[in-house]
Short mmCIF file of C-alpha atoms in Angstrom, two decimals:
data_model
loop_
_atom_site.label_atom_id
_atom_site.label_comp_id
_atom_site.label_asym_id
_atom_site.label_seq_id
_atom_site.Cartn_x
_atom_site.Cartn_y
_atom_site.Cartn_z
CA MET A 1 -0.05 0.02 0.02
CA ASP A 2 3.13 2.36 0.14
CA ALA A 3 2.91 3.06 -3.54
CA LYS A 4 -0.60 4.23 -3.34
CA LYS A 5 -1.17 7.58 -5.05
CA ILE A 6 -4.29 9.60 -4.54
CA ILE A 7 -5.04 11.33 -7.72
CA MET A 8 -8.43 12.82 -6.82
CA ASP A 9 -10.08 13.48 -3.52
CA GLY A 10 -13.83 13.93 -2.64
CA THR A 11 -13.69 17.67 -3.56
CA GLY A 12 -12.13 16.93 -6.91
CA ILE A 13 -14.79 14.19 -7.71
CA ARG A 14 -17.53 16.64 -6.73
CA ARG A 15 -16.03 19.41 -8.97
CA ALA A 16 -15.59 16.91 -11.95
CA LEU A 17 -19.32 15.80 -11.60
CA ALA A 18 -20.49 19.48 -11.50
CA ARG A 19 -18.52 20.16 -14.67
CA ILE A 20 -19.90 17.06 -16.35
CA ALA A 21 -23.48 18.02 -15.41
CA HIS A 22 -22.99 21.30 -17.14
CA GLU A 23 -21.48 19.62 -20.21
CA VAL A 24 -24.37 17.22 -20.40
CA LEU A 25 -26.82 20.05 -20.23
CA GLU A 26 -24.93 22.05 -22.90
CA ARG A 27 -24.52 19.22 -25.23
CA ASN A 28 -28.10 18.01 -25.06
CA LYS A 29 -29.61 21.62 -24.83
CA GLY A 30 -31.44 20.82 -21.65
CA ILE A 31 -32.88 17.90 -20.02
CA ASP A 32 -35.41 16.75 -22.73
CA ALA A 33 -35.42 12.90 -23.18
CA LEU A 34 -32.33 12.61 -21.02
CA VAL A 35 -31.79 9.22 -19.11
CA ILE A 36 -28.75 8.36 -16.95
CA LEU A 37 -27.72 4.81 -16.54
CA GLY A 38 -24.97 3.63 -14.14
CA ILE A 39 -22.80 0.57 -14.87
CA PRO A 40 -22.37 -1.32 -11.57
CA THR A 41 -20.95 -1.01 -9.06
CA ARG A 42 -19.58 2.49 -8.82
CA GLY A 43 -21.02 3.87 -12.09
CA VAL A 44 -24.49 3.51 -10.32
CA ASN A 45 -23.36 5.88 -7.48
CA LEU A 46 -21.81 8.26 -10.04
CA ALA A 47 -25.04 8.33 -12.05
CA ARG A 48 -26.91 9.13 -8.90
CA MET A 49 -24.52 11.99 -8.08
CA LEU A 50 -24.66 13.24 -11.64
CA GLU A 51 -28.47 13.32 -11.33
CA GLU A 52 -28.14 15.37 -8.17
CA LYS A 53 -25.90 17.90 -9.89
CA ILE A 54 -28.19 18.24 -12.72
CA TYR A 55 -31.23 18.80 -10.30
CA GLU A 56 -29.29 21.52 -8.60
CA ILE A 57 -29.07 23.22 -11.95
CA GLU A 58 -32.55 22.43 -13.55
CA ARG A 59 -34.74 21.57 -10.56
CA VAL A 60 -35.92 18.63 -12.45
CA HIS A 61 -35.27 15.12 -11.59
CA LEU A 62 -34.03 12.92 -14.44
CA PRO A 63 -34.82 9.16 -14.64
CA ILE A 64 -31.79 7.12 -13.47
CA GLY A 65 -31.19 3.35 -13.73
CA THR A 66 -28.63 0.53 -13.63
CA LEU A 67 -27.20 -1.45 -16.56
CA ASP A 68 -25.16 -4.59 -15.77
CA ALA A 69 -23.34 -5.67 -18.88
CA THR A 70 -21.99 -8.92 -17.49
CA LEU A 71 -24.10 -11.19 -19.77
CA TYR A 72 -22.89 -9.37 -22.87
CA ARG A 73 -19.10 -9.61 -22.02
CA ASP A 74 -16.76 -11.24 -24.66
CA ASP A 75 -14.65 -13.15 -22.12
CA LEU A 76 -17.50 -15.38 -20.85
CA GLY A 77 -16.43 -18.93 -21.65
CA ARG A 78 -12.76 -17.87 -21.46
CA ARG A 79 -12.55 -17.49 -17.72
CA GLU A 80 -12.08 -20.03 -14.90
CA GLU A 81 -14.67 -18.24 -12.80
CA GLN A 82 -17.87 -16.69 -14.00
CA PRO A 83 -18.10 -12.92 -12.99
CA SER A 84 -20.88 -12.25 -10.47
CA LEU A 85 -24.05 -10.78 -11.92
CA LYS A 86 -25.20 -7.50 -10.73
CA GLU A 87 -28.71 -5.86 -10.89
CA THR A 88 -30.15 -4.29 -14.12
CA ASP A 89 -32.98 -1.87 -13.54
CA ILE A 90 -34.10 0.42 -16.30
CA PRO A 91 -37.26 2.13 -14.95
CA ILE A 92 -38.42 3.62 -18.27
CA SER A 93 -38.39 2.94 -21.94
CA ILE A 94 -35.18 4.10 -23.47
CA GLU A 95 -36.72 4.27 -27.09
CA GLY A 96 -35.84 7.61 -28.66
CA LYS A 97 -33.99 8.90 -25.49
CA HIS A 98 -30.62 10.46 -25.04
CA VAL A 99 -28.93 7.84 -22.72
CA VAL A 100 -25.85 8.87 -20.69
CA LEU A 101 -23.90 5.75 -19.63
CA PHE A 102 -21.80 6.43 -16.58
CA ASP A 103 -18.80 4.09 -15.61
CA ASP A 104 -15.99 4.85 -13.09
CA VAL A 105 -12.94 3.92 -15.08
CA LEU A 106 -12.67 3.73 -18.91
CA PHE A 107 -9.82 1.30 -19.75
CA THR A 108 -10.03 -1.22 -22.51
CA GLY A 109 -13.50 -0.31 -23.65
CA ARG A 110 -14.90 -3.78 -23.54
CA THR A 111 -17.24 -3.10 -20.78
CA ILE A 112 -18.74 -0.30 -22.72
CA ARG A 113 -19.09 -2.26 -25.87
CA ALA A 114 -20.96 -4.96 -23.75
CA ALA A 115 -23.02 -2.29 -22.18
CA MET A 116 -23.97 -0.72 -25.57
CA ASN A 117 -25.15 -4.05 -26.80
CA ALA A 118 -27.13 -4.74 -23.71
CA LEU A 119 -28.72 -1.37 -24.04
CA ILE A 120 -29.76 -1.82 -27.64
CA ASP A 121 -31.71 -4.97 -26.53
CA PHE A 122 -33.93 -2.67 -24.40
CA GLY A 123 -34.79 -0.41 -27.40
CA ARG A 124 -33.36 2.02 -29.83
CA PRO A 125 -32.07 5.15 -27.99
CA LYS A 126 -31.73 8.34 -30.02
CA THR A 127 -28.16 8.72 -28.80
CA ILE A 128 -25.86 6.89 -26.41
CA GLN A 129 -23.28 9.12 -24.62
CA LEU A 130 -20.46 7.95 -22.39
CA ALA A 131 -19.41 9.60 -19.06
CA VAL A 132 -16.55 8.38 -17.08
CA LEU A 133 -14.94 9.65 -13.96
CA ILE A 134 -11.35 8.45 -15.03
CA ASP A 135 -10.00 7.74 -18.54
CA ARG A 136 -6.77 5.76 -18.02
CA GLY A 137 -6.05 4.87 -21.63
CA PHE A 138 -5.18 1.55 -23.11
CA ARG A 139 -8.12 1.20 -25.38
CA GLU A 140 -8.64 -2.07 -27.08
CA LEU A 141 -11.76 -1.06 -29.08
CA PRO A 142 -12.64 2.13 -30.93
CA ILE A 143 -14.59 3.68 -28.08
CA ARG A 144 -14.19 7.20 -26.53
CA ALA A 145 -15.89 9.03 -23.68
CA ASP A 146 -18.11 12.05 -24.28
CA TYR A 147 -17.51 13.27 -20.73
CA VAL A 148 -14.32 12.81 -18.79
CA GLY A 149 -13.63 13.59 -15.03
CA LYS A 150 -10.06 13.31 -15.36
CA ASN A 151 -7.53 11.80 -17.92
CA ILE A 152 -4.58 10.17 -16.28
CA PRO A 153 -1.61 8.37 -17.76
CA THR A 154 -1.16 4.98 -16.24
CA SER A 155 0.98 1.87 -16.72
CA LEU A 156 -0.28 -1.65 -17.21
CA LYS A 157 1.37 -2.52 -13.96
CA GLU A 158 -1.06 -0.23 -12.09
CA ASP A 159 -4.73 -0.45 -11.01
CA VAL A 160 -6.93 2.51 -10.82
CA GLN A 161 -9.62 2.42 -8.18
CA VAL A 162 -12.59 4.72 -7.62
CA HIS A 163 -13.77 4.82 -3.96
CA LEU A 164 -17.01 6.56 -3.21
CA GLU A 165 -18.42 7.51 0.24
CA ASP A 166 -21.71 5.45 -0.23
CA VAL A 167 -19.80 2.28 -0.94
CA ASP A 168 -16.35 2.57 0.48
CA GLY A 169 -16.73 5.22 3.33
CA VAL A 170 -14.29 7.62 1.61
CA SER A 171 -14.33 9.33 -1.77
CA GLU A 172 -11.06 9.29 -3.62
CA VAL A 173 -9.37 8.02 -6.74
CA ILE A 174 -6.13 6.04 -6.21
CA VAL A 175 -3.61 4.44 -8.37
CA ILE A 176 -1.86 1.34 -6.86
CA PRO A 177 0.53 -1.36 -8.08
CA LYS A 178 -1.52 -4.23 -9.79
CA GLY A 179 -2.74 -6.98 -7.42
CA ASP A 180 -2.97 -4.75 -4.46
CA GLY A 181 -6.17 -3.73 -2.67
CA VAL A 182 -9.52 -5.35 -3.46
CA GLU A 183 -11.10 -6.23 -6.76
CA ALA A 184 -13.75 -3.63 -7.74
CA MET B 1 -17.11 -16.91 -7.45
CA ARG B 2 -17.77 -20.23 -9.04
CA LEU B 3 -19.58 -23.52 -8.41
CA LYS B 4 -16.81 -25.94 -7.55
CA ARG B 5 -18.52 -28.73 -9.32
CA LYS B 6 -19.24 -30.06 -12.84
CA ASP B 7 -22.70 -31.32 -12.18
CA LEU B 8 -25.73 -30.52 -10.32
CA LEU B 9 -26.94 -33.75 -8.98
CA ASP B 10 -28.45 -33.17 -5.62
CA ILE B 11 -28.99 -30.48 -2.91
CA GLU B 12 -27.44 -32.81 -0.15
CA ASP B 13 -23.92 -31.99 -1.71
CA LEU B 14 -24.35 -28.24 -1.80
CA SER B 15 -22.84 -25.89 0.73
CA ARG B 16 -24.64 -22.85 2.07
CA ASP B 17 -22.27 -20.54 0.01
CA GLU B 18 -23.04 -22.41 -3.19
CA ILE B 19 -26.80 -22.07 -2.61
CA GLU B 20 -26.43 -18.35 -1.82
CA LEU B 21 -24.39 -17.96 -5.03
CA ILE B 22 -27.13 -19.68 -7.16
CA MET B 23 -29.83 -17.54 -5.49
CA SER B 24 -28.08 -14.24 -5.98
CA THR B 25 -27.34 -15.06 -9.51
CA ALA B 26 -30.90 -16.04 -10.18
CA LYS B 27 -32.02 -12.70 -8.73
CA SER B 28 -30.13 -10.87 -11.44
CA PHE B 29 -31.65 -13.19 -14.15
CA ARG B 30 -35.20 -12.56 -13.16
CA GLU B 31 -35.21 -9.04 -14.91
CA VAL B 32 -34.29 -10.80 -18.25
CA SER B 33 -37.83 -12.50 -18.44
CA ASP B 34 -39.60 -9.02 -17.89
CA ARG B 35 -37.91 -7.45 -20.94
CA ASP B 36 -39.64 -6.83 -24.36
CA ILE B 37 -36.72 -8.88 -25.97
CA LYS B 38 -36.34 -11.82 -23.57
CA LYS B 39 -32.95 -12.84 -24.63
CA VAL B 40 -29.25 -12.35 -23.68
CA PRO B 41 -26.32 -13.75 -25.78
CA THR B 42 -24.48 -15.34 -22.78
CA LEU B 43 -24.71 -18.93 -24.11
CA ARG B 44 -24.51 -18.27 -27.76
CA GLY B 45 -23.27 -21.41 -29.63
CA LYS B 46 -23.93 -23.70 -26.55
CA THR B 47 -26.04 -26.76 -26.95
CA ILE B 48 -28.15 -28.03 -24.13
CA ILE B 49 -29.96 -31.33 -24.44
CA ASN B 50 -33.02 -31.86 -22.27
CA MET B 51 -33.67 -35.71 -21.74
CA PHE B 52 -36.99 -36.29 -20.07
CA TYR B 53 -37.67 -40.07 -19.28
CA GLU B 54 -40.73 -39.07 -17.30
CA PRO B 55 -43.79 -36.75 -18.01
CA SER B 56 -43.16 -33.00 -17.27
CA THR B 57 -44.60 -29.84 -18.30
CA ARG B 58 -43.24 -27.18 -15.93
CA THR B 59 -39.61 -28.47 -15.48
CA ARG B 60 -39.00 -29.31 -19.01
CA THR B 61 -40.55 -26.20 -20.39
CA SER B 62 -38.69 -24.11 -17.69
CA PHE B 63 -35.22 -25.46 -18.60
CA GLU B 64 -36.08 -25.03 -22.30
CA ILE B 65 -36.98 -21.41 -21.83
CA ALA B 66 -34.07 -20.76 -19.62
CA ALA B 67 -31.69 -22.10 -22.23
CA LYS B 68 -33.40 -20.26 -25.04
CA ARG B 69 -33.43 -16.95 -23.17
CA MET B 70 -29.75 -17.30 -22.86
CA SER B 71 -29.38 -17.87 -26.60
CA ALA B 72 -28.26 -21.48 -26.16
CA ASP B 73 -29.65 -24.24 -28.64
CA ALA B 74 -32.01 -26.46 -26.60
CA ILE B 75 -33.04 -29.94 -27.79
CA ASN B 76 -35.72 -31.76 -26.10
CA ILE B 77 -35.83 -35.62 -26.02
CA SER B 78 -38.84 -37.20 -24.46
CA VAL B 79 -38.78 -41.04 -23.91
CA SER B 80 -41.70 -41.70 -26.25
CA THR B 81 -39.68 -40.23 -29.23
CA SER B 82 -36.36 -41.66 -28.20
CA SER B 83 -34.43 -44.86 -29.01
CA THR B 84 -35.16 -46.06 -25.49
CA VAL B 85 -38.31 -47.56 -26.89
CA LYS B 86 -36.04 -49.55 -29.12
CA GLY B 87 -34.17 -50.87 -26.18
CA GLU B 88 -31.12 -48.55 -26.11
CA THR B 89 -29.56 -48.28 -22.60
CA LEU B 90 -29.14 -45.01 -20.86
CA LYS B 91 -25.36 -45.33 -21.01
CA ASP B 92 -25.40 -45.94 -24.75
CA THR B 93 -27.84 -43.14 -25.33
CA ALA B 94 -25.54 -40.85 -23.38
CA LYS B 95 -22.37 -41.88 -25.14
CA ASN B 96 -23.99 -41.27 -28.49
CA LEU B 97 -25.31 -37.87 -27.45
CA GLU B 98 -21.87 -37.00 -26.24
CA ALA B 99 -20.58 -37.80 -29.61
CA MET B 100 -22.43 -34.80 -30.81
CA ASN B 101 -20.57 -32.52 -28.33
CA PRO B 102 -23.36 -30.83 -26.24
CA ASP B 103 -22.39 -28.38 -23.48
CA CYS B 104 -24.83 -29.77 -20.91
CA ILE B 105 -27.31 -32.40 -20.32
CA VAL B 106 -30.57 -32.02 -18.27
CA ILE B 107 -31.98 -35.40 -17.26
CA ARG B 108 -35.09 -36.57 -15.56
CA HIS B 109 -35.18 -40.34 -15.02
CA ALA B 110 -37.48 -42.63 -13.20
CA SER B 111 -34.50 -44.30 -11.51
CA SER B 112 -32.94 -42.73 -8.47
CA GLY B 113 -29.25 -42.25 -9.24
CA GLY B 114 -29.81 -42.26 -13.05
CA PRO B 115 -28.20 -38.72 -13.61
CA HIS B 116 -25.35 -39.69 -11.27
CA MET B 117 -24.41 -42.62 -13.45
CA LEU B 118 -24.67 -40.44 -16.51
CA ALA B 119 -22.41 -37.75 -14.93
CA ARG B 120 -19.59 -40.23 -14.48
CA TYR B 121 -19.65 -41.16 -18.06
CA LEU B 122 -19.98 -37.65 -19.67
CA LYS B 123 -17.53 -34.85 -19.82
CA CYS B 124 -20.18 -32.22 -20.03
CA PRO B 125 -22.05 -30.85 -17.03
CA VAL B 126 -25.13 -32.97 -16.08
CA ILE B 127 -28.24 -31.38 -14.27
CA ASN B 128 -30.56 -33.59 -12.40
CA ALA B 129 -34.14 -32.50 -13.24
CA GLY B 130 -35.61 -35.23 -10.99
CA ASP B 131 -34.44 -38.80 -10.37
CA GLY B 132 -37.02 -41.26 -9.13
CA THR B 133 -37.83 -40.74 -5.41
CA HIS B 134 -34.29 -39.23 -4.72
CA GLU B 135 -33.82 -35.50 -5.43
CA HIS B 136 -35.08 -32.64 -7.64
CA PRO B 137 -32.38 -30.10 -6.92
CA SER B 138 -33.56 -27.31 -9.30
CA GLN B 139 -37.08 -27.47 -7.71
CA ALA B 140 -35.71 -27.14 -4.28
CA LEU B 141 -33.52 -24.12 -5.30
CA LEU B 142 -36.35 -22.31 -6.81
CA ASP B 143 -38.42 -22.96 -3.57
CA LEU B 144 -35.59 -21.57 -1.51
CA PHE B 145 -35.45 -18.64 -3.89
CA THR B 146 -39.10 -17.98 -3.74
CA VAL B 147 -39.21 -18.13 0.10
CA ASN B 148 -36.17 -15.98 0.49
CA ASP B 149 -37.74 -13.32 -1.94
CA ALA B 150 -41.10 -13.37 0.15
CA LYS B 151 -39.78 -13.53 3.57
CA GLY B 152 -36.34 -11.82 3.17
CA ARG B 153 -34.47 -14.65 4.74
CA ILE B 154 -34.46 -18.39 5.20
CA GLU B 155 -32.52 -18.68 8.39
CA GLY B 156 -34.84 -19.32 11.51
CA LEU B 157 -37.99 -19.98 9.44
CA LYS B 158 -40.32 -22.78 10.29
CA VAL B 159 -41.04 -24.73 7.16
CA VAL B 160 -43.66 -27.46 6.93
CA ILE B 161 -43.48 -30.11 4.12
CA ALA B 162 -46.72 -31.93 3.92
CA GLY B 163 -48.00 -35.05 2.19
CA ASP B 164 -46.38 -38.07 0.41
CA ILE B 165 -42.82 -37.73 1.83
CA ALA B 166 -41.92 -41.23 0.87
CA HIS B 167 -42.27 -40.79 -2.76
CA SER B 168 -41.32 -37.18 -3.06
CA ARG B 169 -37.94 -36.18 -4.51
CA VAL B 170 -39.09 -32.50 -3.94
CA ALA B 171 -39.43 -33.17 -0.28
CA ARG B 172 -35.95 -34.76 -0.01
CA SER B 173 -34.30 -31.86 -1.86
CA ASN B 174 -36.21 -29.30 0.20
CA ILE B 175 -35.35 -30.95 3.54
CA HIS B 176 -31.62 -30.67 2.65
CA GLY B 177 -31.89 -27.19 1.28
CA PHE B 178 -33.93 -25.57 3.93
CA SER B 179 -31.92 -27.25 6.83
CA THR B 180 -28.55 -26.27 5.10
CA MET B 181 -29.87 -22.69 5.08
CA GLY B 182 -30.77 -22.72 8.71
CA ALA B 183 -34.61 -23.20 8.59
CA GLU B 184 -36.38 -25.56 10.83
CA VAL B 185 -38.15 -28.36 8.82
CA ARG B 186 -41.18 -30.37 10.03
CA VAL B 187 -42.55 -33.07 7.75
CA VAL B 188 -46.22 -34.35 8.12
CA GLY B 189 -48.21 -36.88 6.23
CA PRO B 190 -49.91 -40.27 6.67
CA PRO B 191 -47.61 -42.66 8.59
CA THR B 192 -47.56 -45.02 5.58
CA MET B 193 -45.98 -41.98 3.59
CA ILE B 194 -43.28 -41.16 6.12
CA PRO B 195 -40.04 -43.02 5.58
CA VAL B 196 -38.50 -44.50 8.76
CA GLY B 197 -35.55 -42.57 9.82
CA ILE B 198 -36.41 -39.43 7.73
CA GLU B 199 -35.26 -37.41 10.81
CA ARG B 200 -31.70 -38.07 9.87
CA LEU B 201 -31.96 -35.74 6.84
CA GLY B 202 -32.40 -32.85 9.42
CA CYS B 203 -36.12 -32.52 10.12
CA SER B 204 -38.83 -33.42 12.66
CA VAL B 205 -41.95 -35.53 12.19
CA VAL B 206 -45.41 -34.36 13.25
CA ASP B 207 -48.54 -36.53 12.89
CA SER B 208 -51.27 -33.99 12.41
CA LEU B 209 -51.32 -31.20 9.57
CA GLU B 210 -53.19 -28.81 11.90
CA GLU B 211 -50.63 -29.23 14.57
CA ALA B 212 -47.65 -28.82 12.13
CA ILE B 213 -48.82 -25.55 10.75
CA VAL B 214 -49.07 -23.75 13.93
CA GLY B 215 -46.51 -21.05 13.89
CA ALA B 216 -45.28 -22.01 10.40
CA ASP B 217 -43.81 -19.44 8.08
CA VAL B 218 -43.91 -21.57 5.00
CA VAL B 219 -46.26 -24.61 4.20
CA MET B 220 -45.14 -26.83 1.20
CA MET B 221 -47.98 -29.11 0.10
CA LEU B 222 -46.95 -32.13 -2.01
CA ARG B 223 -48.78 -33.71 -4.79
CA VAL B 224 -50.23 -37.06 -4.10
CA GLN B 225 -48.30 -39.16 -6.74
CA PHE B 226 -50.87 -41.57 -7.94
CA GLU B 227 -48.65 -42.81 -10.68
CA ARG B 228 -46.12 -44.00 -7.95
CA LEU B 229 -48.86 -45.50 -5.68
CA HIS B 230 -48.61 -49.27 -6.68
CA ARG B 231 -50.37 -50.40 -3.43
CA PRO B 232 -52.80 -48.26 -1.41
CA LEU B 233 -51.27 -46.15 1.28
CA PHE B 234 -54.32 -44.56 2.44
CA PRO B 235 -58.01 -45.61 2.60
CA SER B 236 -59.50 -43.17 0.07
CA ILE B 237 -58.79 -39.98 -1.61
CA ARG B 238 -61.66 -38.35 0.25
CA GLU B 239 -60.11 -39.38 3.70
CA TYR B 240 -56.70 -38.15 2.60
CA SER B 241 -58.11 -34.85 1.64
CA LEU B 242 -60.11 -34.60 4.92
CA VAL B 243 -57.01 -35.34 7.15
CA PHE B 244 -54.10 -34.07 5.08
CA GLY B 245 -55.60 -31.75 2.42
CA LEU B 246 -55.00 -27.94 3.11
CA ASP B 247 -58.24 -26.02 3.13
CA THR B 248 -59.06 -22.48 4.45
CA GLU B 249 -60.47 -24.15 7.69
CA LYS B 250 -57.20 -25.76 8.51
CA LEU B 251 -55.24 -22.88 7.36
CA LYS B 252 -56.68 -20.75 10.17
CA LYS B 253 -54.29 -22.47 12.45
CA ALA B 254 -51.27 -20.98 10.59
CA PRO B 255 -50.13 -17.31 11.06
CA PRO B 256 -51.83 -14.82 8.76
CA ASP B 257 -48.59 -14.18 6.66
CA VAL B 258 -47.92 -17.86 6.03
CA ALA B 259 -46.63 -18.63 2.52
CA ILE B 260 -48.15 -21.66 0.76
CA LEU B 261 -45.99 -23.44 -1.89
CA HIS B 262 -46.78 -26.47 -4.08
CA PRO B 263 -44.29 -27.90 -6.71
CA GLY B 264 -47.13 -28.74 -9.07
CA PRO B 265 -48.93 -30.18 -10.78
CA VAL B 266 -51.76 -29.55 -8.27
CA ASN B 267 -54.48 -32.15 -7.63
CA ARG B 268 -57.09 -29.66 -6.75
CA GLY B 269 -59.23 -30.70 -3.85
CA VAL B 270 -57.04 -33.50 -2.91
CA GLU B 271 -53.81 -32.15 -1.20
CA ILE B 272 -54.86 -28.44 -1.42
CA SER B 273 -58.31 -26.88 -1.85
CA PRO B 274 -58.65 -24.45 -4.83
CA GLU B 275 -59.35 -21.53 -2.43
CA VAL B 276 -56.03 -22.11 -0.84
CA ALA B 277 -54.08 -22.71 -4.20
CA ASP B 278 -55.38 -19.60 -5.72
CA GLY B 279 -55.53 -17.54 -2.37
CA PRO B 280 -53.49 -14.42 -1.46
CA TYR B 281 -50.91 -16.38 0.56
CA SER B 282 -50.18 -18.85 -2.36
CA LEU B 283 -46.69 -18.39 -4.15
CA ILE B 284 -47.38 -21.11 -6.53
CA LEU B 285 -47.12 -19.05 -9.76
CA ASP B 286 -44.06 -17.19 -8.17
CA GLN B 287 -42.48 -20.53 -7.94
CA VAL B 288 -42.92 -21.19 -11.56
CA LYS B 289 -41.70 -17.67 -12.58
CA ASN B 290 -38.65 -17.87 -10.33
CA GLY B 291 -37.95 -21.37 -11.80
CA VAL B 292 -36.75 -19.91 -15.08
CA ALA B 293 -34.53 -17.47 -13.35
CA VAL B 294 -33.00 -20.19 -11.25
CA ARG B 295 -32.28 -22.47 -14.19
CA MET B 296 -30.71 -19.55 -16.06
CA ALA B 297 -28.54 -19.10 -13.04
CA LEU B 298 -27.63 -22.86 -13.15
CA PHE B 299 -26.62 -22.73 -16.90
CA TYR B 300 -24.63 -19.44 -16.33
CA LEU B 301 -22.70 -21.04 -13.44
CA LEU B 302 -22.20 -24.48 -14.90
CA VAL B 303 -22.18 -24.15 -18.59
CA GLY B 304 -21.00 -20.50 -19.10
CA GLY B 305 -17.48 -20.83 -17.97
CA ALA B 306 -14.29 -21.99 -19.54
CA LYS B 307 -14.01 -25.78 -20.41
CA GLU B 308 -11.74 -27.80 -18.42
#
């Protein structure tokens, strides 16, 4: 744990979310037909935090939901152990909506590919936009984020972990050597 | 997390952690059946063979729907259309099916231990969909899931299993399952239908249904299996129904929030009255709905991973 680097604290996360809220509103010219979906685990909390920020600005609550992409992963059948499934809960039809997907860390892009496939099985959204708290690079697919909290250069020997107060008791983003800490 | 086993043959073998893993996985799968497009690509390219050597509507359909909703190819073989009528042995049938490289075989067989024998010969996972009077593990898992969903827990619940315990693989699997999960299990039925020494599975025996359901959180009524009654074990259906059938009058002895389960098919007016089967405390149709999610979870955990 000595090599742990804090690259964002609670205040930094709040400020990044406030900026992303403004960017989402600017790009979509308001809140019409907007839906925010979080990717488990911490994307769900980030989606909720983004919705709160948008409410502070617009005084309107947006529909939020949870999208677990595990069943659409491309590495099922290649792993020794099956990844554990999380909840999916999309409270309204996404047909014709502008859907903002929120994940904590954008890395290879494979989770987002799976999430987009999963989402399209629920209907045909007008647009799918991607928000992430951290973009750490190393993409393996042609995917980029529309809203980024912070870009950080990392090495493949490192893990990036987002901790949020609701889940972990403390809000921070840390970089640690691979294999330390707990699996998110 | 993974199930550390190739096959699902009985509940007796399962640990509490494994049962909890199956239940939590099933919980995530339940939502898939409520979608407009009820399909996920998880088992694309996998082949699942359902071999049913005994009649079944619910279980066979449930396994087939579970496989199809996960994009697997499901093939159903029933005994009347299989080579068994030409005299092929179970082992030969299995070896021939294996030559076609399936990814899982689901089997129901009239002989207790049939699926276990098959599992020894086959490299692919085998799921027991009911073997003779031994076990029916997927049924017990969906019962556990349904009770946990309705009551929020299983630990400490009082569970009554009533009826033909002797012939019931559902009873045996549920006694193991509920006792592993920390519930208190009582069985009740005509003395001719209670096997000697059943207490060793982890339950107590009560003589009267009315007495058994006092303070019960869950009452599971079993079907009288007329097809397995080769000699009479009770004087008449009318008498069975009067003494061991659950009707609204007897149900008054149970707490108001009691949950009623029945694995189906129901003999209406024999072991359970229509008013109780269709009543507000009945979870019978929830059991059927949850059965699909539980079987999807079993496929996900047993078939979805890397091959050895």
